[in-house]
């Protein structure tokens, strides 16, 4: 039997060759410098914000070079798959409006000519590539049982050798074709291993787009390329897919950095062009002075669903992730307020090499700024959409009182220096609840009266105001003048300067009085503009709320 026959025996039923696949998946017709990259998650659970961070960077690098960004699903580890894993990945990208040019579009659909983009549907392709290695004596079947592998490890531990299946420890590496044939006839189970040509004593150097020059030992492990279930390992699938899909840049988490010697070795064994590698440092959290990786287990903000649930606008998250990716982005944004983020040029060289701090407060600040730039009607549309999913009570109120709601959101908005009080859609109800009778009435009220706390005095101020000074048709100036008049008449200073000169001449000042009104209407001492609040609440509500006190 020759090696070709051996390959057929080990991986039977394959009709296509590597050349056939190369014809099926031709070079991409793109301009010079176009980056072709991918997001290649495993559908093993809810995505981490770090995955999204990678996707944002990859999308951006591809877009700004007129390249391609595609979604590939890496599901070769079938034991770790979760239900609806692919749906969750796609939803997380959709939620953040990250569009891909080709790849998987649902559990059962995909788009693009380099399909299939789900690895478990590419088995024959991997086998064709593995057969090539077997035919050329660069891969071999390994029949080792669990016990034999344990034995090898125990020996290595005993003699303090490096652990792994390599060199003289690789028992099946030098089996003859006859021996292999015999064992197969015997029904022995096998997997396929790479016959690594590497030398661990030698250093392998490469240039990472982000981390710069790296030096690691060559790979000499006879890594598994085809597993017992017939599917490839991650390493082997990476070689085949990124070759056939013509990936120019592999942008991924730096937990894969140490695999570059294996990956480069694989590409070279096939005489394929090695893609460029860009390893992204993890997102870190400052945990009481100690920096550690953001963890889905410990940090709610590590899950991508958190942002959607909290109603933190997508745009703010993308802005913040871009800020972390390239530290000069913030300054650029400051100088280019009218430009779109698309005009910013992201660079690998400006990315952190060791780890970037993820600071939720900073993100929320960016979000406040961002939301303050939107029109009231846009806030309305967004909070309505958000609440349809997460707060039906608020959704119903928004629908019932559309015009009023937009007026509420418009208080101190659409002006040169708008208020910046909402960081998320879920913040809004928490801040404007008192504007809706339905919410105000059911609340247990915790009135925050400050300077004036005497019940009789409060009643007196409210009654005087309603009976003598209130008119729902007053404009802002008239309203304010009447407040001053009332202050004077009740023995409070209407002029702050005078009050400061002679505080003892007065019971208090105009601010104390308006605060009584403010608290009576909203329970709060700090609110947006009181005049506008009163305009929107209207006479019936105002009277009703005053009577409660
Ligand atoms: N499936 C791998 C992961 O989820 C992809 C790594 C890569 O991008 O090459 O980490
Ligand atoms: Zn073996």
mmCIF file of C-alpha atoms and ligand atoms in Angstrom, residues 38-44 51 54 72-75 119 234 238 242 250-253 255-256 263 277, ligand 1:
data_model
loop_
_atom_site.group_PDB
_atom_site.id
_atom_site.type_symbol
_atom_site.label_atom_id
_atom_site.label_comp_id
_atom_site.label_asym_id
_atom_site.label_seq_id
_atom_site.Cartn_x
_atom_site.Cartn_y
_atom_site.Cartn_z
ATOM 1 C CA UNK A 38 -13.451 37.498 10.500
ATOM 2 C CA UNK A 39 -15.277 37.142 13.747
ATOM 3 C CA UNK A 40 -15.021 33.473 14.573
ATOM 4 C CA UNK A 41 -16.788 32.749 17.839
ATOM 5 C CA UNK A 42 -17.709 29.370 19.229
ATOM 6 C CA UNK A 43 -21.423 29.088 20.019
ATOM 7 C CA UNK A 44 -20.774 28.071 23.601
ATOM 8 C CA UNK A 51 -15.899 39.334 21.922
ATOM 9 C CA UNK A 54 -12.912 42.213 18.882
ATOM 10 C CA UNK A 72 -17.651 32.174 10.854
ATOM 11 C CA UNK A 73 -19.013 29.811 13.453
ATOM 12 C CA UNK A 74 -16.409 27.616 15.112
ATOM 13 C CA UNK A 75 -18.391 24.693 16.444
ATOM 14 C CA UNK A 119 -17.243 24.542 10.595
ATOM 15 C CA UNK A 234 -9.404 24.489 16.190
ATOM 16 C CA UNK A 238 -8.085 27.764 11.313
ATOM 17 C CA UNK A 242 -8.528 31.172 6.800
ATOM 18 C CA UNK A 250 -6.386 37.137 11.976
ATOM 19 C CA UNK A 251 -7.617 39.487 14.684
ATOM 20 C CA UNK A 252 -8.313 37.594 17.885
ATOM 21 C CA UNK A 253 -7.845 37.478 21.650
ATOM 22 C CA UNK A 255 -4.998 33.842 24.565
ATOM 23 C CA UNK A 256 -4.182 32.527 21.077
ATOM 24 C CA UNK A 263 -0.459 27.973 12.998
ATOM 25 C CA UNK A 277 -1.811 38.129 13.203
HETATM 26 N N1 LIG B 1 -13.204 30.155 18.027
HETATM 27 C C1 LIG B 1 -12.122 30.902 18.565
HETATM 28 C C2 LIG B 1 -12.598 31.642 19.811
HETATM 29 O O1 LIG B 1 -13.786 31.755 20.011
HETATM 30 C C3 LIG B 1 -11.649 31.902 17.526
HETATM 31 C C4 LIG B 1 -10.264 32.345 17.675
HETATM 32 C C5 LIG B 1 -9.850 33.022 16.390
HETATM 33 O O2 LIG B 1 -10.384 34.089 16.092
HETATM 34 O O3 LIG B 1 -9.010 32.474 15.673
HETATM 35 O O4 LIG B 1 -11.828 32.081 20.610
#
